[in-house]
Amino acid sequence: MTFLDFAKTPPMGWNSWDCYGASVREEEVREHALFMSKHLKPFGWEYIVVDIQWAEPEAKSTKYNQFFPLNMDEYSRLIPAENRFPSSKQGQDFKALGEYIHQLGLKFGIHIMRGIPRQAVHQNTAIKGTDKRARDIAMNNICPWNSDMYGVNVDLPEGQLYYDSLMELYASWGVDFIKVDDIAYSRLYDDAHKKEIAAIRKAIDKTKRPIVLSLSPGPAQVKNGTFLQDHANMWRLTDDFWDHWDALYCMFDRAAEWVSYVRKGNWPDCDMLPLGHIGIRAVDGGGGDNWTRFTKDEQYLLMSLWTIFQSPLMYGGTLPDIDGFTLSLFTNEEVLNMYHTLNYRRQIYRDDNWVVWEGRSDKEEYVAFFNIGEANLDIPRDLSDRFIGESKVVRDLWGKKDIRLEEQIVNAHGALLIRK
């Protein structure tokens, strides 16, 4: 078994960032896990991911408290803030939370930053398995937007030992998914983080635990596509994706650019779904505590693109108060059957008003018509003849009904996802 076997279909789950930024608390994680187990697990949703700065006791929002002391163990490894995660007291760390999530039939994920804690370097704390200390392996290739870490010199055996001890700790917590940030792309260092990606891959493999590896932020570079396939299950194609049409429009370019790298175990990542109730403790990007600014048509378009491209689906909104429309997007069996069974997909047409994708499974053929223009439009006859052929009765997956294609109007910023 290789790491490609850890994610044979695109991962689906919930991530805390779009709701809570760096400040999610244990009771909120448990509440979301319970909802997912009851309402989404039967549809393939399974990951509960605690995003950034779970080691930061005073995190309040998406805005970081720069240079703030973090919870850390004797081997320079971050551990959960006990005031936010009470079950982590007395050396339990994330074990109890992981066990709770597993008991619900779900999988547990965490976010980490690339590198070794800045405070470990300043205090020159120990590294498990060696007499070398934090300052001996640190590199000054720091993150430009978060002050928590220094890079790790993995050319040194002790640098690899640090990542080995980190992944050993996470495996002992029952972690099934790790999102590593400040590593997939860097505006400062270009490809300099490849060595740390390789070191993390090696460290995960040593644990013998099937941990899915996700790399952030984007935009990942296509020139590194094969390298990313060889080391990770997911990698981000964009910086943080929020609920703006311009950002959604740009994803057509990113998806078309990366589609040849999609395969079982490798899922280029269009980023989280900023749908439903988001921004509860956000001060930037998401526009504050609100419901998604995407129209319903734009939400259909987004979900149609993410599913026919087979991006991972990581929901960023709240679950306990989810509205019926958003829930319907996540529980449509016909769309999810396409999503889980495709073995081929590509963009086949684009002009100023239309983008067309096709996808195929062993038994079915699918076409998505995306209206990227500013007016409601009939599907042009030449496109329907070209991509559907003589049969004009097709299956509307979102509507769960058979339709005649020549009678369909696709709203501006909307989509029609059909099975031929």
PDB file of N, CA, C and O in Angstrom, residues 121-161:
ATOM      1  N   VAL A 121      12.974  27.770  18.791  1.00  0.00           N
ATOM      2  CA  VAL A 121      14.295  28.211  18.341  1.00  0.00           C
ATOM      3  C   VAL A 121      14.866  29.246  19.300  1.00  0.00           C
ATOM      4  O   VAL A 121      16.044  29.178  19.684  1.00  0.00           O
ATOM      5  N   HIS A 122      14.040  30.173  19.728  1.00  0.00           N
ATOM      6  CA  HIS A 122      14.521  31.212  20.639  1.00  0.00           C
ATOM      7  C   HIS A 122      14.904  30.617  21.995  1.00  0.00           C
ATOM      8  O   HIS A 122      15.854  31.075  22.635  1.00  0.00           O
ATOM      9  N   GLN A 123      14.172  29.583  22.431  1.00  0.00           N
ATOM     10  CA  GLN A 123      14.475  28.934  23.715  1.00  0.00           C
ATOM     11  C   GLN A 123      15.486  27.797  23.546  1.00  0.00           C
ATOM     12  O   GLN A 123      15.967  27.250  24.535  1.00  0.00           O
ATOM     13  N   ASN A 124      15.768  27.446  22.303  1.00  0.00           N
ATOM     14  CA  ASN A 124      16.700  26.373  21.950  1.00  0.00           C
ATOM     15  C   ASN A 124      16.337  25.068  22.671  1.00  0.00           C
ATOM     16  O   ASN A 124      17.164  24.438  23.326  1.00  0.00           O
ATOM     17  N   THR A 125      15.080  24.659  22.479  1.00  0.00           N
ATOM     18  CA  THR A 125      14.560  23.470  23.146  1.00  0.00           C
ATOM     19  C   THR A 125      15.002  22.186  22.434  1.00  0.00           C
ATOM     20  O   THR A 125      15.546  22.213  21.328  1.00  0.00           O
ATOM     21  N   ALA A 126      14.708  21.059  23.057  1.00  0.00           N
ATOM     22  CA  ALA A 126      15.213  19.765  22.600  1.00  0.00           C
ATOM     23  C   ALA A 126      14.452  19.237  21.395  1.00  0.00           C
ATOM     24  O   ALA A 126      13.320  19.649  21.111  1.00  0.00           O
ATOM     25  N   ILE A 127      15.074  18.301  20.684  1.00  0.00           N
ATOM     26  CA  ILE A 127      14.454  17.558  19.590  1.00  0.00           C
ATOM     27  C   ILE A 127      14.537  16.086  19.949  1.00  0.00           C
ATOM     28  O   ILE A 127      15.607  15.588  20.348  1.00  0.00           O
ATOM     29  N   LYS A 128      13.452  15.379  19.827  1.00  0.00           N
ATOM     30  CA  LYS A 128      13.418  13.974  20.206  1.00  0.00           C
ATOM     31  C   LYS A 128      14.379  13.149  19.345  1.00  0.00           C
ATOM     32  O   LYS A 128      14.407  13.289  18.124  1.00  0.00           O
ATOM     33  N   GLY A 129      15.169  12.304  19.999  1.00  0.00           N
ATOM     34  CA  GLY A 129      16.024  11.368  19.282  1.00  0.00           C
ATOM     35  C   GLY A 129      17.401  11.872  18.956  1.00  0.00           C
ATOM     36  O   GLY A 129      18.166  11.179  18.271  1.00  0.00           O
ATOM     37  N   THR A 130      17.789  13.074  19.438  1.00  0.00           N
ATOM     38  CA  THR A 130      19.101  13.627  19.109  1.00  0.00           C
ATOM     39  C   THR A 130      19.537  14.608  20.192  1.00  0.00           C
ATOM     40  O   THR A 130      18.702  15.159  20.925  1.00  0.00           O
ATOM     41  N   ASP A 131      20.844  14.837  20.270  1.00  0.00           N
ATOM     42  CA  ASP A 131      21.365  15.861  21.170  1.00  0.00           C
ATOM     43  C   ASP A 131      21.302  17.243  20.547  1.00  0.00           C
ATOM     44  O   ASP A 131      21.490  18.248  21.235  1.00  0.00           O
ATOM     45  N   LYS A 132      21.065  17.304  19.245  1.00  0.00           N
ATOM     46  CA  LYS A 132      20.887  18.597  18.597  1.00  0.00           C
ATOM     47  C   LYS A 132      19.621  19.274  19.122  1.00  0.00           C
ATOM     48  O   LYS A 132      18.688  18.610  19.586  1.00  0.00           O
ATOM     49  N   ARG A 133      19.608  20.606  19.010  1.00  0.00           N
ATOM     50  CA  ARG A 133      18.482  21.338  19.538  1.00  0.00           C
ATOM     51  C   ARG A 133      17.844  22.191  18.440  1.00  0.00           C
ATOM     52  O   ARG A 133      18.325  22.225  17.299  1.00  0.00           O
ATOM     53  N   ALA A 134      16.762  22.855  18.788  1.00  0.00           N
ATOM     54  CA  ALA A 134      15.949  23.556  17.783  1.00  0.00           C
ATOM     55  C   ALA A 134      16.767  24.533  16.958  1.00  0.00           C
ATOM     56  O   ALA A 134      16.584  24.644  15.738  1.00  0.00           O
ATOM     57  N   ARG A 135      17.655  25.251  17.612  1.00  0.00           N
ATOM     58  CA  ARG A 135      18.440  26.263  16.895  1.00  0.00           C
ATOM     59  C   ARG A 135      19.373  25.625  15.859  1.00  0.00           C
ATOM     60  O   ARG A 135      19.725  26.257  14.862  1.00  0.00           O
ATOM     61  N   ASP A 136      19.728  24.376  16.059  1.00  0.00           N
ATOM     62  CA  ASP A 136      20.652  23.702  15.143  1.00  0.00           C
ATOM     63  C   ASP A 136      20.006  23.350  13.809  1.00  0.00           C
ATOM     64  O   ASP A 136      20.714  23.179  12.809  1.00  0.00           O
ATOM     65  N   ILE A 137      18.696  23.202  13.793  1.00  0.00           N
ATOM     66  CA  ILE A 137      18.036  22.763  12.553  1.00  0.00           C
ATOM     67  C   ILE A 137      17.177  23.851  11.915  1.00  0.00           C
ATOM     68  O   ILE A 137      16.631  23.654  10.831  1.00  0.00           O
ATOM     69  N   ALA A 138      17.066  25.006  12.567  1.00  0.00           N
ATOM     70  CA  ALA A 138      16.175  26.056  12.067  1.00  0.00           C
ATOM     71  C   ALA A 138      16.775  26.778  10.874  1.00  0.00           C
ATOM     72  O   ALA A 138      17.995  26.939  10.765  1.00  0.00           O
ATOM     73  N   MET A 139      15.888  27.201   9.958  1.00  0.00           N
ATOM     74  CA  MET A 139      16.277  28.024   8.812  1.00  0.00           C
ATOM     75  C   MET A 139      15.401  29.266   8.793  1.00  0.00           C
ATOM     76  O   MET A 139      14.217  29.217   9.141  1.00  0.00           O
ATOM     77  N   ASN A 140      15.981  30.368   8.343  1.00  0.00           N
ATOM     78  CA  ASN A 140      15.257  31.640   8.344  1.00  0.00           C
ATOM     79  C   ASN A 140      14.452  31.838   7.059  1.00  0.00           C
ATOM     80  O   ASN A 140      14.423  32.914   6.478  1.00  0.00           O
ATOM     81  N   ASN A 141      13.795  30.779   6.601  1.00  0.00           N
ATOM     82  CA  ASN A 141      12.852  30.919   5.480  1.00  0.00           C
ATOM     83  C   ASN A 141      11.433  30.902   6.069  1.00  0.00           C
ATOM     84  O   ASN A 141      10.733  29.918   6.041  1.00  0.00           O
ATOM     85  N   ILE A 142      11.068  32.042   6.613  1.00  0.00           N
ATOM     86  CA  ILE A 142       9.850  32.160   7.417  1.00  0.00           C
ATOM     87  C   ILE A 142       8.627  32.426   6.550  1.00  0.00           C
ATOM     88  O   ILE A 142       8.728  32.822   5.392  1.00  0.00           O
ATOM     89  N   CYS A 143       7.472  32.204   7.140  1.00  0.00           N
ATOM     90  CA  CYS A 143       6.203  32.490   6.478  1.00  0.00           C
ATOM     91  C   CYS A 143       5.960  33.990   6.473  1.00  0.00           C
ATOM     92  O   CYS A 143       6.133  34.653   7.501  1.00  0.00           O
ATOM     93  N   PRO A 144       5.535  34.592   5.356  1.00  0.00           N
ATOM     94  CA  PRO A 144       5.327  36.046   5.308  1.00  0.00           C
ATOM     95  C   PRO A 144       4.056  36.522   5.987  1.00  0.00           C
ATOM     96  O   PRO A 144       3.909  37.720   6.235  1.00  0.00           O
ATOM     97  N   TRP A 145       3.125  35.610   6.330  1.00  0.00           N
ATOM     98  CA  TRP A 145       1.843  36.051   6.884  1.00  0.00           C
ATOM     99  C   TRP A 145       1.519  35.476   8.251  1.00  0.00           C
ATOM    100  O   TRP A 145       0.473  35.743   8.837  1.00  0.00           O
ATOM    101  N   ASN A 146       2.431  34.674   8.800  1.00  0.00           N
ATOM    102  CA  ASN A 146       2.227  34.112  10.123  1.00  0.00           C
ATOM    103  C   ASN A 146       3.583  33.985  10.803  1.00  0.00           C
ATOM    104  O   ASN A 146       4.546  33.492  10.202  1.00  0.00           O
ATOM    105  N   SER A 147       3.656  34.391  12.062  1.00  0.00           N
ATOM    106  CA  SER A 147       4.951  34.497  12.739  1.00  0.00           C
ATOM    107  C   SER A 147       5.336  33.262  13.540  1.00  0.00           C
ATOM    108  O   SER A 147       6.349  33.276  14.231  1.00  0.00           O
ATOM    109  N   ASP A 148       4.583  32.193  13.446  1.00  0.00           N
ATOM    110  CA  ASP A 148       4.753  31.091  14.394  1.00  0.00           C
ATOM    111  C   ASP A 148       6.016  30.265  14.194  1.00  0.00           C
ATOM    112  O   ASP A 148       6.528  29.689  15.154  1.00  0.00           O
ATOM    113  N   MET A 149       6.524  30.170  12.958  1.00  0.00           N
ATOM    114  CA  MET A 149       7.519  29.128  12.681  1.00  0.00           C
ATOM    115  C   MET A 149       8.758  29.649  11.952  1.00  0.00           C
ATOM    116  O   MET A 149       8.703  30.639  11.210  1.00  0.00           O
ATOM    117  N   TYR A 150       9.850  28.927  12.123  1.00  0.00           N
ATOM    118  CA  TYR A 150      10.998  28.952  11.232  1.00  0.00           C
ATOM    119  C   TYR A 150      10.957  27.689  10.365  1.00  0.00           C
ATOM    120  O   TYR A 150      10.316  26.697  10.720  1.00  0.00           O
ATOM    121  N   GLY A 151      11.664  27.733   9.249  1.00  0.00           N
ATOM    122  CA  GLY A 151      11.802  26.534   8.440  1.00  0.00           C
ATOM    123  C   GLY A 151      12.723  25.522   9.094  1.00  0.00           C
ATOM    124  O   GLY A 151      13.398  25.815  10.089  1.00  0.00           O
ATOM    125  N   VAL A 152      12.763  24.318   8.531  1.00  0.00           N
ATOM    126  CA  VAL A 152      13.613  23.244   9.054  1.00  0.00           C
ATOM    127  C   VAL A 152      14.615  22.831   7.983  1.00  0.00           C
ATOM    128  O   VAL A 152      14.245  22.610   6.818  1.00  0.00           O
ATOM    129  N   ASN A 153      15.865  22.724   8.379  1.00  0.00           N
ATOM    130  CA  ASN A 153      16.922  22.277   7.473  1.00  0.00           C
ATOM    131  C   ASN A 153      16.919  20.751   7.437  1.00  0.00           C
ATOM    132  O   ASN A 153      17.514  20.094   8.289  1.00  0.00           O
ATOM    133  N   VAL A 154      16.233  20.202   6.447  1.00  0.00           N
ATOM    134  CA  VAL A 154      16.123  18.738   6.363  1.00  0.00           C
ATOM    135  C   VAL A 154      17.301  18.108   5.630  1.00  0.00           C
ATOM    136  O   VAL A 154      17.333  16.882   5.453  1.00  0.00           O
ATOM    137  N   ASP A 155      18.261  18.931   5.213  1.00  0.00           N
ATOM    138  CA  ASP A 155      19.521  18.354   4.737  1.00  0.00           C
ATOM    139  C   ASP A 155      20.285  17.730   5.904  1.00  0.00           C
ATOM    140  O   ASP A 155      21.133  16.861   5.696  1.00  0.00           O
ATOM    141  N   LEU A 156      19.989  18.186   7.108  1.00  0.00           N
ATOM    142  CA  LEU A 156      20.571  17.598   8.308  1.00  0.00           C
ATOM    143  C   LEU A 156      19.718  16.408   8.755  1.00  0.00           C
ATOM    144  O   LEU A 156      18.489  16.500   8.757  1.00  0.00           O
ATOM    145  N   PRO A 157      20.331  15.311   9.155  1.00  0.00           N
ATOM    146  CA  PRO A 157      19.551  14.167   9.656  1.00  0.00           C
ATOM    147  C   PRO A 157      18.630  14.554  10.810  1.00  0.00           C
ATOM    148  O   PRO A 157      17.527  14.018  10.945  1.00  0.00           O
ATOM    149  N   GLU A 158      19.068  15.510  11.613  1.00  0.00           N
ATOM    150  CA  GLU A 158      18.264  15.941  12.754  1.00  0.00           C
ATOM    151  C   GLU A 158      17.028  16.718  12.320  1.00  0.00           C
ATOM    152  O   GLU A 158      16.021  16.736  13.041  1.00  0.00           O
ATOM    153  N   GLY A 159      17.084  17.350  11.146  1.00  0.00           N
ATOM    154  CA  GLY A 159      15.894  18.008  10.611  1.00  0.00           C
ATOM    155  C   GLY A 159      14.830  16.984  10.256  1.00  0.00           C
ATOM    156  O   GLY A 159      13.644  17.173  10.550  1.00  0.00           O
ATOM    157  N   GLN A 160      15.241  15.902   9.617  1.00  0.00           N
ATOM    158  CA  GLN A 160      14.302  14.816   9.337  1.00  0.00           C
ATOM    159  C   GLN A 160      13.786  14.204  10.637  1.00  0.00           C
ATOM    160  O   GLN A 160      12.597  13.880  10.756  1.00  0.00           O
ATOM    161  N   LEU A 161      14.650  14.064  11.637  1.00  0.00           N
ATOM    162  CA  LEU A 161      14.222  13.519  12.923  1.00  0.00           C
ATOM    163  C   LEU A 161      13.130  14.370  13.553  1.00  0.00           C
ATOM    164  O   LEU A 161      12.211  13.834  14.191  1.00  0.00           O
TER     165      LEU A 161
END
